């Protein structure tokens, strides 16, 4: 995928140095900042596979997609922390009760011999 930061390209450059000839490595590193969204190098040295590919864009939420002209980001409603804590407490109590019932149903003292 596209890598703009120098330290990211350097890490890949070091990995490539052990895997390929220097010219191939230089070409790949030079192309990283200009890859399009969804475009990447797929490389498996063991399988002798190296190819620049285009992946399909996500069909669900795409965080890299800019907002359309004239649209603004949807405002999320604030979280009611107290309500959330109460719900977690209820779920925890119910889970603990189920666990106790399950343990009683399999405990040796509850089985008949």
mmCIF file of C-alpha atoms in Angstrom:
data_model
loop_
_atom_site.group_PDB
_atom_site.id
_atom_site.type_symbol
_atom_site.label_atom_id
_atom_site.label_comp_id
_atom_site.label_asym_id
_atom_site.label_seq_id
_atom_site.Cartn_x
_atom_site.Cartn_y
_atom_site.Cartn_z
ATOM 1 C CA UNK A 1 0.000 0.000 0.000
ATOM 2 C CA UNK A 2 1.027 3.603 -0.337
ATOM 3 C CA UNK A 3 3.739 4.622 2.109
ATOM 4 C CA UNK A 4 4.637 8.279 2.373
ATOM 5 C CA UNK A 5 6.682 8.378 5.594
ATOM 6 C CA UNK A 6 10.426 7.967 5.127
ATOM 7 C CA UNK A 7 10.809 5.627 8.135
ATOM 8 C CA UNK A 8 8.171 3.269 6.687
ATOM 9 C CA UNK A 9 9.905 3.146 3.313
ATOM 10 C CA UNK A 10 13.263 2.592 5.063
ATOM 11 C CA UNK A 11 11.902 -0.440 6.955
ATOM 12 C CA UNK A 12 10.672 -1.950 3.701
ATOM 13 C CA UNK A 13 13.937 -1.088 1.971
ATOM 14 C CA UNK A 14 15.855 -3.027 4.636
ATOM 15 C CA UNK A 15 13.581 -6.049 4.212
ATOM 16 C CA UNK A 16 13.894 -5.891 0.417
ATOM 17 C CA UNK A 17 17.712 -5.804 0.671
ATOM 18 C CA UNK A 18 17.604 -9.406 1.927
ATOM 19 C CA UNK A 19 15.013 -10.568 -0.592
ATOM 20 C CA UNK A 20 15.678 -9.122 -4.050
ATOM 21 C CA UNK A 21 18.203 -7.540 -6.330
ATOM 22 C CA UNK A 22 18.956 -3.869 -5.666
ATOM 23 C CA UNK A 23 17.390 -2.547 -8.883
ATOM 24 C CA UNK A 24 14.046 -4.258 -8.246
ATOM 25 C CA UNK A 25 14.135 -2.959 -4.696
ATOM 26 C CA UNK A 26 14.852 0.597 -5.849
ATOM 27 C CA UNK A 27 11.921 0.487 -8.292
ATOM 28 C CA UNK A 28 9.520 -0.751 -5.605
ATOM 29 C CA UNK A 29 10.659 1.789 -2.991
ATOM 30 C CA UNK A 30 10.447 4.633 -5.510
ATOM 31 C CA UNK A 31 6.863 3.688 -6.389
ATOM 32 C CA UNK A 32 5.508 3.468 -2.807
ATOM 33 C CA UNK A 33 4.582 7.158 -2.324
ATOM 34 C CA UNK A 34 2.704 7.279 -5.629
ATOM 35 C CA UNK A 35 0.564 4.150 -5.280
ATOM 36 C CA UNK A 36 -3.148 4.870 -5.675
ATOM 37 C CA UNK A 37 -5.708 4.034 -2.993
ATOM 38 C CA UNK A 38 -6.101 0.259 -2.934
ATOM 39 C CA UNK A 39 -2.939 -0.338 -4.956
ATOM 40 C CA UNK A 40 -0.124 -2.422 -3.470
ATOM 41 C CA UNK A 41 2.863 -4.567 -4.199
ATOM 42 C CA UNK A 42 2.191 -8.254 -3.511
ATOM 43 C CA UNK A 43 5.383 -10.134 -2.945
ATOM 44 C CA UNK A 44 6.198 -13.661 -1.915
ATOM 45 C CA UNK A 45 9.890 -14.405 -2.431
ATOM 46 C CA UNK A 46 9.302 -18.104 -1.640
ATOM 47 C CA UNK A 47 6.678 -18.356 -4.397
ATOM 48 C CA UNK A 48 8.710 -16.180 -6.788
ATOM 49 C CA UNK A 49 5.760 -13.808 -7.013
ATOM 50 C CA UNK A 50 6.083 -10.030 -7.304
ATOM 51 C CA UNK A 51 3.293 -7.990 -8.812
ATOM 52 C CA UNK A 52 1.752 -4.535 -8.460
ATOM 53 C CA UNK A 53 -1.978 -5.084 -7.910
ATOM 54 C CA UNK A 54 -5.154 -3.073 -7.403
ATOM 55 C CA UNK A 55 -7.418 -4.240 -4.581
ATOM 56 C CA UNK A 56 -11.129 -3.425 -4.724
ATOM 57 C CA UNK A 57 -12.207 -0.553 -2.514
ATOM 58 C CA UNK A 58 -14.178 -1.499 0.606
ATOM 59 C CA UNK A 59 -17.898 -2.026 0.096
ATOM 60 C CA UNK A 60 -18.562 -1.120 3.725
ATOM 61 C CA UNK A 61 -17.300 1.948 5.559
ATOM 62 C CA UNK A 62 -14.308 3.459 3.763
ATOM 63 C CA UNK A 63 -12.384 5.715 6.147
ATOM 64 C CA UNK A 64 -10.100 6.869 3.332
ATOM 65 C CA UNK A 65 -12.947 8.213 1.203
ATOM 66 C CA UNK A 66 -13.371 12.010 1.383
ATOM 67 C CA UNK A 67 -16.829 13.477 1.974
ATOM 68 C CA UNK A 68 -18.749 14.426 -1.149
ATOM 69 C CA UNK A 69 -18.840 18.148 -1.939
ATOM 70 C CA UNK A 70 -21.308 20.005 0.244
ATOM 71 C CA UNK A 71 -21.702 17.179 2.770
ATOM 72 C CA UNK A 72 -20.611 17.338 6.369
ATOM 73 C CA UNK A 73 -19.709 14.543 8.729
ATOM 74 C CA UNK A 74 -22.591 13.165 10.777
ATOM 75 C CA UNK A 75 -22.526 14.305 14.401
ATOM 76 C CA UNK A 76 -22.709 11.416 16.840
ATOM 77 C CA UNK A 77 -24.817 11.767 19.945
ATOM 78 C CA UNK A 78 -22.925 11.833 23.238
ATOM 79 C CA UNK A 79 -22.526 8.582 25.146
ATOM 80 C CA UNK A 80 -24.431 8.231 28.416
ATOM 81 C CA UNK A 81 -21.621 6.690 30.470
ATOM 82 C CA UNK A 82 -23.825 5.977 33.501
ATOM 83 C CA UNK A 83 -26.366 4.124 31.387
ATOM 84 C CA UNK A 84 -23.583 2.125 29.772
ATOM 85 C CA UNK A 85 -22.070 1.227 33.159
ATOM 86 C CA UNK A 86 -25.488 0.105 34.424
ATOM 87 C CA UNK A 87 -25.972 -2.109 31.381
ATOM 88 C CA UNK A 88 -22.509 -3.666 31.799
ATOM 89 C CA UNK A 89 -23.274 -4.325 35.471
ATOM 90 C CA UNK A 90 -26.582 -6.050 34.538
ATOM 91 C CA UNK A 91 -24.882 -8.190 31.890
ATOM 92 C CA UNK A 92 -22.110 -9.139 34.334
ATOM 93 C CA UNK A 93 -24.636 -10.109 37.031
ATOM 94 C CA UNK A 94 -26.624 -12.226 34.549
ATOM 95 C CA UNK A 95 -23.460 -13.936 33.275
ATOM 96 C CA UNK A 96 -22.292 -14.713 36.804
ATOM 97 C CA UNK A 97 -25.705 -16.190 37.653
ATOM 98 C CA UNK A 98 -25.620 -18.385 34.517
ATOM 99 C CA UNK A 99 -22.103 -19.528 35.407
ATOM 100 C CA UNK A 100 -23.158 -20.456 38.956
ATOM 101 C CA UNK A 101 -26.163 -22.407 37.611
ATOM 102 C CA UNK A 102 -23.934 -24.199 35.083
ATOM 103 C CA UNK A 103 -21.374 -25.087 37.731
ATOM 104 C CA UNK A 104 -24.078 -26.458 40.045
ATOM 105 C CA UNK A 105 -25.524 -28.588 37.267
ATOM 106 C CA UNK A 106 -22.163 -30.275 36.609
ATOM 107 C CA UNK A 107 -20.771 -30.410 40.132
ATOM 108 C CA UNK A 108 -20.079 -33.931 41.481
ATOM 109 C CA UNK A 109 -22.415 -33.408 44.445
ATOM 110 C CA UNK A 110 -25.382 -32.813 42.140
ATOM 111 C CA UNK A 111 -24.916 -36.025 40.134
ATOM 112 C CA UNK A 112 -26.674 -39.178 41.286
ATOM 113 C CA UNK A 113 -24.712 -42.374 41.554
#
